[in-house]
Coordinates of C-alpha atoms and ligand atoms in Angstrom, one line a residue:
X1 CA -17.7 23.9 -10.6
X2 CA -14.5 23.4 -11.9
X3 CA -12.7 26.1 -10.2
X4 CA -11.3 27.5 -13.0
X5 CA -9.7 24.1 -14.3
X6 CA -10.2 23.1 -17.6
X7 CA -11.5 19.7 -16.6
X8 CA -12.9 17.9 -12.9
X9 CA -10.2 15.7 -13.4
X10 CA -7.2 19.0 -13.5
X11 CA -9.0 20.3 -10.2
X12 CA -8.5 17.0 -8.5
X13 CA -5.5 16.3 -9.5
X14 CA -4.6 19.8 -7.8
X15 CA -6.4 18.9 -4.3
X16 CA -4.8 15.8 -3.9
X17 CA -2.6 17.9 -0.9
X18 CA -5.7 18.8 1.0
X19 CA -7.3 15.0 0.0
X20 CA -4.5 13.8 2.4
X21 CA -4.5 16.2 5.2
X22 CA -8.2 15.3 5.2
X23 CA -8.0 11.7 5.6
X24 CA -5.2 12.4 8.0
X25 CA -6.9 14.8 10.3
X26 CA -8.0 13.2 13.4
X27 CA -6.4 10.1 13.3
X28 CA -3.3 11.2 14.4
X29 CA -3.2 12.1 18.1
X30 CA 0.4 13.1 19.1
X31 CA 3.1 10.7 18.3
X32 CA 0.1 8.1 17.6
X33 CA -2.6 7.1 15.3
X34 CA -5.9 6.1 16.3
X35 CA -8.7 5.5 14.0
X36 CA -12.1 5.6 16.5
X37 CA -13.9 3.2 14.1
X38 CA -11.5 0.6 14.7
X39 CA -10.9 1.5 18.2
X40 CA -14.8 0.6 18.0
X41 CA -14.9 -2.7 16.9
X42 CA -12.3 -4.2 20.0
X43 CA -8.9 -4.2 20.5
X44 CA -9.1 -8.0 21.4
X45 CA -11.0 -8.2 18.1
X46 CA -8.3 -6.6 15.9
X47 CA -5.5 -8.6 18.0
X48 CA -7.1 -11.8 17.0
X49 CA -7.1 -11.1 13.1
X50 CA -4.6 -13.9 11.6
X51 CA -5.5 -12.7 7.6
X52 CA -6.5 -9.4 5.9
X53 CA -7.9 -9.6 2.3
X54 CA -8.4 -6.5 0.4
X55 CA -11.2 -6.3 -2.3
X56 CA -11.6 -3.8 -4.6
X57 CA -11.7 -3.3 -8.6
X58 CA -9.3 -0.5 -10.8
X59 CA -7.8 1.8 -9.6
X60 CA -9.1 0.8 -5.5
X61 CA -7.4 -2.4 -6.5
X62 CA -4.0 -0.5 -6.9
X63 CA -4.3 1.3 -3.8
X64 CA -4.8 -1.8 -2.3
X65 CA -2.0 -3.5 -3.5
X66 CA 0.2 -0.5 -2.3
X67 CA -2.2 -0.7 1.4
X68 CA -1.0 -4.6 1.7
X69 CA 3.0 -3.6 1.8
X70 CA 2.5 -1.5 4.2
X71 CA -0.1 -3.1 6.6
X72 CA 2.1 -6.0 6.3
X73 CA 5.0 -4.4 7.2
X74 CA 4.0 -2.4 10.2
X75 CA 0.9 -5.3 11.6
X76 CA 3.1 -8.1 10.4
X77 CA -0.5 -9.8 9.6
X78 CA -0.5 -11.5 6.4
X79 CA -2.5 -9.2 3.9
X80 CA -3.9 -10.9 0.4
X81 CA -5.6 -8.3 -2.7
X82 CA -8.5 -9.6 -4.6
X83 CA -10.2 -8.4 -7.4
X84 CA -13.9 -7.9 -6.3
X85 CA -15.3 -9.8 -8.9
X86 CA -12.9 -12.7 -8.4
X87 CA -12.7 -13.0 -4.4
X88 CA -16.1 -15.2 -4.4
X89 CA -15.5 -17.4 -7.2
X90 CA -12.4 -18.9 -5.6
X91 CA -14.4 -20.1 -2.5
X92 CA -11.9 -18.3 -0.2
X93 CA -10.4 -19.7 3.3
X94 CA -12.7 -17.4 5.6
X95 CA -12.5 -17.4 8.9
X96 CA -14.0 -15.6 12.2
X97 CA -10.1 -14.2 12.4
X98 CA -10.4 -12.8 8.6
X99 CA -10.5 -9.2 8.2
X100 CA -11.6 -8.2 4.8
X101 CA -10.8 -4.6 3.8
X102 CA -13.2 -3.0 0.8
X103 CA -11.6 -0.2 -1.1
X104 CA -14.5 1.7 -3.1
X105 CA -14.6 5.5 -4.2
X106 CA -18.1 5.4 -4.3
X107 CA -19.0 2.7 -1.8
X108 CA -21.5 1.6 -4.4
X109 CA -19.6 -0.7 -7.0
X110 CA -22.2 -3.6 -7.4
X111 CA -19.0 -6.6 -7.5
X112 CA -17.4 -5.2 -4.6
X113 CA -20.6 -4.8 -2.9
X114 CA -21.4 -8.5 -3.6
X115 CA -18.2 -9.5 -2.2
X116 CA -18.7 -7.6 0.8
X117 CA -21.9 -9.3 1.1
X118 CA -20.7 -12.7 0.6
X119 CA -17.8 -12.0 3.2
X120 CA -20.5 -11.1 5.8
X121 CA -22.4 -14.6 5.0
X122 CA -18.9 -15.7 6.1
X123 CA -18.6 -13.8 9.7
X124 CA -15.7 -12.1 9.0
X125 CA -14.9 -8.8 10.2
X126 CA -15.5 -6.6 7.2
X127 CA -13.8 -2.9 7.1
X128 CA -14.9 -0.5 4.4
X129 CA -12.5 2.5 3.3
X130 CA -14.9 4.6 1.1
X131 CA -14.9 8.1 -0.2
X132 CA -19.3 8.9 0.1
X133 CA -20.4 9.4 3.1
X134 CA -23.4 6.8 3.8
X135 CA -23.1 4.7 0.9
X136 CA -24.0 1.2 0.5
X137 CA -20.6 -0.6 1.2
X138 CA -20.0 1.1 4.0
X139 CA -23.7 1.0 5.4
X140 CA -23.3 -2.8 5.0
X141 CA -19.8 -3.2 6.5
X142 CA -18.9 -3.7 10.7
X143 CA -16.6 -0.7 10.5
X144 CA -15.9 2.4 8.1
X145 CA -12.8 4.4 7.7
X146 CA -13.2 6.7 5.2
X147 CA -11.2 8.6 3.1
X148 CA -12.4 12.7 3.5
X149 CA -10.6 13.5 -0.1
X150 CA -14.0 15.7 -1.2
X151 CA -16.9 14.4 -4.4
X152 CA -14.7 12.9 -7.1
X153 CA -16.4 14.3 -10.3
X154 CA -13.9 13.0 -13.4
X155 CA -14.3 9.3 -14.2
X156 CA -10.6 8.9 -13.4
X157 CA -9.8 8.7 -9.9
X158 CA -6.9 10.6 -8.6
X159 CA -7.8 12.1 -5.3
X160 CA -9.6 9.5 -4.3
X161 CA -6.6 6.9 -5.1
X162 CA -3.8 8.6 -2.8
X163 CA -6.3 9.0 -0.6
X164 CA -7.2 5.4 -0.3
X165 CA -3.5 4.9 0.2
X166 CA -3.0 6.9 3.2
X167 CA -6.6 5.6 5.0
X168 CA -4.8 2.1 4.4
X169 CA -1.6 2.7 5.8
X170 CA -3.3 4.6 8.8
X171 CA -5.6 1.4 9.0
X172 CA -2.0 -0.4 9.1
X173 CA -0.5 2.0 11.5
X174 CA -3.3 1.4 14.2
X175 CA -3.3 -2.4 14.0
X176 CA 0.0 -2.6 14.4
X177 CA -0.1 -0.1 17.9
X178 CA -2.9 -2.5 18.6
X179 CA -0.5 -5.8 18.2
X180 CA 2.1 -4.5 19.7
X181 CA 3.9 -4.8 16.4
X182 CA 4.9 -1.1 15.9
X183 CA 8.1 0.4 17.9
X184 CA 7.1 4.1 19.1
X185 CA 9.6 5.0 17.0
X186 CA 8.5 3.5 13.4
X187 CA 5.5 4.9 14.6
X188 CA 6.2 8.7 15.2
X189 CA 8.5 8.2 11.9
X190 CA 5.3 7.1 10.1
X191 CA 3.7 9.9 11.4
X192 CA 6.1 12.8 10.6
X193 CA 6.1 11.2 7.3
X194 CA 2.4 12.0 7.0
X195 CA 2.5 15.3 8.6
X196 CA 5.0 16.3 5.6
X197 CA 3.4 14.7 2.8
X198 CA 0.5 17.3 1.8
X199 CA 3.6 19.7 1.5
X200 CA 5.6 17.4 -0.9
X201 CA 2.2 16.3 -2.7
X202 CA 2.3 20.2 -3.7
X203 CA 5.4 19.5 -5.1
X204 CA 4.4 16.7 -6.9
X205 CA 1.6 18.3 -8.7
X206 CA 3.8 21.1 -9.8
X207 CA 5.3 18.7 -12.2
X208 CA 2.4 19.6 -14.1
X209 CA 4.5 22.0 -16.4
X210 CA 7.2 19.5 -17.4
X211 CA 5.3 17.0 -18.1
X212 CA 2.7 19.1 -19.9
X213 CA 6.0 19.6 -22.1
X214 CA 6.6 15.7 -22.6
X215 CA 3.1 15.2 -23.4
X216 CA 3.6 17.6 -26.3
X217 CA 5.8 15.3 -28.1
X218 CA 4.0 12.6 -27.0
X219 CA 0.7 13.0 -28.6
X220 CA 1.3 10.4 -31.3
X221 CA 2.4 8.0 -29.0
X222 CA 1.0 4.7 -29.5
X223 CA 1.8 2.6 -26.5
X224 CA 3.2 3.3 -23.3
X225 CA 5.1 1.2 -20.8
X226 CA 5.0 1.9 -17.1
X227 CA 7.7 0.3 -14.7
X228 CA 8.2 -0.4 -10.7
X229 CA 9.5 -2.7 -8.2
X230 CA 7.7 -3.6 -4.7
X231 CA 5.3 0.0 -4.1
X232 CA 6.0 1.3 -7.5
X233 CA 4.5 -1.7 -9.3
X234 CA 1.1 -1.0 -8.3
X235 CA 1.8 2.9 -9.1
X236 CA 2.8 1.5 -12.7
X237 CA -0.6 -0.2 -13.0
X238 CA -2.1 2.8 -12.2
X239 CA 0.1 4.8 -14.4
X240 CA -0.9 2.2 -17.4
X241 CA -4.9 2.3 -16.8
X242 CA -5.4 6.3 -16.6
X243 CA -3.6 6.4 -20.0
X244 CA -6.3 3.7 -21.0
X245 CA -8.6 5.1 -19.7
X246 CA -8.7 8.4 -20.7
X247 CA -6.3 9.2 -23.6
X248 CA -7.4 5.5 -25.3
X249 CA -3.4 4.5 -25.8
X250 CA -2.2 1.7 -25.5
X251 CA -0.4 0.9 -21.9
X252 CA 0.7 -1.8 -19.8
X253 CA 2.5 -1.9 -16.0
X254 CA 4.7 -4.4 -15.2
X255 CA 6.9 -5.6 -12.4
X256 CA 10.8 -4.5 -13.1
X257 CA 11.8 -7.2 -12.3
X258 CA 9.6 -9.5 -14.8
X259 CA 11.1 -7.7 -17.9
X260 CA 13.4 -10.2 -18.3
X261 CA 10.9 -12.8 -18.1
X262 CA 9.0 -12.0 -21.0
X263 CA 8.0 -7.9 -21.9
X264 CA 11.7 -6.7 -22.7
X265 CA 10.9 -8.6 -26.2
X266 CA 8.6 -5.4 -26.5
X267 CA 11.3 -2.8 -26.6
X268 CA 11.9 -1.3 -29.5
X269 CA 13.6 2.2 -30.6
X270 CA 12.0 4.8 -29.4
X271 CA 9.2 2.8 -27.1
X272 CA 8.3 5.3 -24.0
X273 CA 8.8 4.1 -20.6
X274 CA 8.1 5.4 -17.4
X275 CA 10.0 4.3 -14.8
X276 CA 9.3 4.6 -11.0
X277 CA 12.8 4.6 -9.6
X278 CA 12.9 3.8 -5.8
X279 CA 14.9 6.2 -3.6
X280 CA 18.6 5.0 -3.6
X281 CA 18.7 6.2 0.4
X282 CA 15.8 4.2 1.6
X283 CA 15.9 1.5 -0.8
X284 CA 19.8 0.9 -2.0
X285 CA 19.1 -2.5 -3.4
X286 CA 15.9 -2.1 -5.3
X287 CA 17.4 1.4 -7.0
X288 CA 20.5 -0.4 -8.1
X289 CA 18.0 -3.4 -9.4
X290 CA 15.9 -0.7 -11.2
X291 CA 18.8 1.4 -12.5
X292 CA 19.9 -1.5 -14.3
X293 CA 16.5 -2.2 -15.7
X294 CA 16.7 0.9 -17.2
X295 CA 19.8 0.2 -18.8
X296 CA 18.8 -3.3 -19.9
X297 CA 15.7 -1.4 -21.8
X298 CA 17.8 1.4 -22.9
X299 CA 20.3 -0.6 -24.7
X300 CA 17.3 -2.0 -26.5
X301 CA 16.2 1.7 -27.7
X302 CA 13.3 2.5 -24.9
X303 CA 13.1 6.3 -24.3
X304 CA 13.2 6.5 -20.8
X305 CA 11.4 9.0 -18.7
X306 CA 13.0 8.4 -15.2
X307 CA 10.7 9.4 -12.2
X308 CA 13.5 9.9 -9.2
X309 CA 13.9 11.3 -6.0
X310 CA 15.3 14.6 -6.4
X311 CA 19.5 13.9 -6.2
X312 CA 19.1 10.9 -7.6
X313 CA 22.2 11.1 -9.9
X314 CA 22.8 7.4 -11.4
X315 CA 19.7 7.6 -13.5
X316 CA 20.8 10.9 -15.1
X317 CA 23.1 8.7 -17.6
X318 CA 20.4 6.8 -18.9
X319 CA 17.2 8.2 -18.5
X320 CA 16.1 10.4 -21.8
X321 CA 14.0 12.6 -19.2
X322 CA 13.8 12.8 -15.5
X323 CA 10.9 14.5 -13.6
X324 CA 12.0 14.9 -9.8
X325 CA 10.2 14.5 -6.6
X326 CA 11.1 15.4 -2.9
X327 CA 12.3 12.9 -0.2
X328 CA 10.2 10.4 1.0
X329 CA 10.5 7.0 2.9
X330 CA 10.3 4.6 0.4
X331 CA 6.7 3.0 1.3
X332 CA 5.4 6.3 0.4
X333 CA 6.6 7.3 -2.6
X334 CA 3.8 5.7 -5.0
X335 CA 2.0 8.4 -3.7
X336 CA 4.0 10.8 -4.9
X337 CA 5.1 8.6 -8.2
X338 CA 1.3 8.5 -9.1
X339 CA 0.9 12.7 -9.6
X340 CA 2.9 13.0 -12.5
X341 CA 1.7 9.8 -14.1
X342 CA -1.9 11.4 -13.5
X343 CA -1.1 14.5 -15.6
X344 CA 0.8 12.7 -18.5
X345 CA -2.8 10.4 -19.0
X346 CA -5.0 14.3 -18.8
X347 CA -2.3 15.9 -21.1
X348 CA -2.1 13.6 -23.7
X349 CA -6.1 12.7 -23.5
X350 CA -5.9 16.7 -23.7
X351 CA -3.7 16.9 -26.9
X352 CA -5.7 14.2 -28.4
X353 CA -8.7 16.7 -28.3
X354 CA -10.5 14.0 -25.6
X355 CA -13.3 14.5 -23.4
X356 CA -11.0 14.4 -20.2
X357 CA -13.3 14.2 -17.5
X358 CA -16.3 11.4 -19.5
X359 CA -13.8 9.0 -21.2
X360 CA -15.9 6.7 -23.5
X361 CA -17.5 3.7 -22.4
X362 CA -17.1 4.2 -19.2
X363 CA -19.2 5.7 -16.0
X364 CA -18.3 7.0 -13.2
X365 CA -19.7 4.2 -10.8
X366 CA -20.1 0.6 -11.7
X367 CA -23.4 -0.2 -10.2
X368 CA -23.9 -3.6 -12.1
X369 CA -21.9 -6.8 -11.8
Ligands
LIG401 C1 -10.2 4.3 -12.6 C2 -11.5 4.1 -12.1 C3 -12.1 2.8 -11.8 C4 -12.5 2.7 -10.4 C5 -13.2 1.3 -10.1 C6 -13.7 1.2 -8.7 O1 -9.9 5.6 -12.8 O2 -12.2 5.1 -11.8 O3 -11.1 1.8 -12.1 O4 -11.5 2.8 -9.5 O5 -14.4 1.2 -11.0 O6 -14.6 2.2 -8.3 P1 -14.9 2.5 -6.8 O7 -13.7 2.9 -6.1 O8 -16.0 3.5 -6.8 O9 -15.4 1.2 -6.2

């Protein structure tokens, strides 16, 4: 039932605020979080883990990469992504002090179920973060965490994704209380930070209107070009494949700071960017960094659609639009980033007269390596 959406994919995109307070619910007690499935497997267990390496394919893979920064950041263990179907190929360094963290919507994606498989062969200590209840991966795995953002229907994930996020940075929360890594104070921060976000992930889908808008103009668009530094590169990737994915246009993320190394030899008048600025109060250096990016492309003819925190003023000169989100500390904002980059990929799939919620080619889960 699509609720009176005009696709699976719309009505997801629109519970995304509930998908978080979901995942959230429960695992924060107080001033704390506590996930009981961790809590399970030993606190001298998780306060012997020297590595983490996440494993997960698509879209899982960008939430992921966003997961590492801040598990890294708040454990202070040393966190590695993998692509499923790459992680066993490379003979990895495995230990009894691994942790390996799978990141699967379904729980039933046949290469990162292998991997999983292979990392238990290897006696690490395998977490699974998973969206279906009972599924293989985390059947298989010592401990599941999983994400409560509801049945994902359209082949696109969006729920499921900023969900992922916020069971990772929880998962990153707890081991670093467990460490003794985390002050009480970056940890109740963390934790008011969560207890606003469904509110401000409302916000975020009510873009929908504007950039329905820039779609419109849009729909001939041939290839797109999605920007970010540290969290926002990952939310450019996963900018770049929905638009693959589903509206079959050309698209490609890329580090902001790489342009210069190679991709700025793409811009041309009129190429389409997105660009995921970082909030200039959280983040002063990276936001100056990025807002000269954008005037490195713009000088070069790039349209520039500026996403910003809203205030953000030093874009306003050179950004062609600017959608605007609320304030967030900086290691959260790809969640918000990702909301309007979810409705440009279903507007433009839309105005292209596309099958929004089956995209050709592809199927929902990937049960074959
Ligand atoms: C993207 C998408 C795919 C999946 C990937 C992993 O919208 O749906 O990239 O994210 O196939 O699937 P799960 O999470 O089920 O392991």
């Amino acid at each position: 039932d699509k609720g009176g959406w005009s696709s699976f994919m719309a009505k997801e995109i629109n519970e995304q605020p509930e998908a978080i307070a979901n995942t959230v619910r429960g695992r924060i007690v107080g001033d704390s979080v506590e996930i009981p499935e961790l809590t399970a497997l030993g606190d001298d267990r998780l306060r012997g883990i020297d590595r983490i390496i996440i494993i997960a394919c698509g879209t899982a893979s960008y939430a992921g990469q966003i997961g590492a920064y801040a598990i890294e950041q708040w454990a202070r263990i040393p966190v590695d992504v993998q692509l499923s179907h790459e992680f066993r190929y490379r003979d990895p360094v495995l230990t009894d002090r691994t942790m390996v963290i799978s990141v699967s919507q379904s729980g039933e994606t046949m290469d990162t179920l292998m991997a999983v498989k292979y990392a238990i062969e290897k006696g690490v200590t395998t977490v699974s973060v998973c969206n279906t209840q009972s599924a293989t991966i985390p059947r298989e795995s010592d401990a599941a965490v999983y994400t409560h953002a509801g049945p994902e229907v359209a082949v696109a994930s969006t729920k499921a994704f900023t969900a992922q996020i916020t069971a990772l940075f929880l998962i990153g929360l707890h081991l670093g209380r467990v460490r003794g890594e985390l002050s009480a104070e970056a940890l109740a921060e963390a934790v008011q930070q969560f207890e606003e976000l469904p509110e401000k992930m409302r916000a975020a889908v009510d873009t929908h209107a504007e950039i329905t808008q820039l779609a419109h103009w849009m729909a001939d668009t041939r290839s797109v070009l999605f920007l970010g530094r540290h969290v926002g590169f990952p939310a450019a990737l996963e900018g770049a494949l929905k638009l693959k994915e589903i509206a079959y246009i050309h698209a490609e993320g890329f580090a902001a700071g790489e342009l210069k190394h190679g991709p700025i030899a793409l811009i041309d008048h009129g190429q389409p960017v997105f660009v995921l600025v970082p909030s200039p109060r959280t983040a002063p250096l990276m936001h100056s960094k990025v807002v000269s990016n954008i005037q490195e492309i713009r000088a070069r003819g790039a349209r520039v659609i500026a996403i910003v925190e809203v205030g953000d003023t030093a874009v306003l000169p050179y950004a062609d639009e600017v959608i605007r989100l609320p304030l967030t500390d900086a290691l959260f904002e790809p969640i918000l980033q990702v909301v309007p980059l979810q409705w440009f990929a279903l507007e433009l799939s839309t105005a292209k007269g596309l099958d929004v919620d089956q995209p050709r080619n592809l199927a929902k889960s990937v049960t074959v390596e």
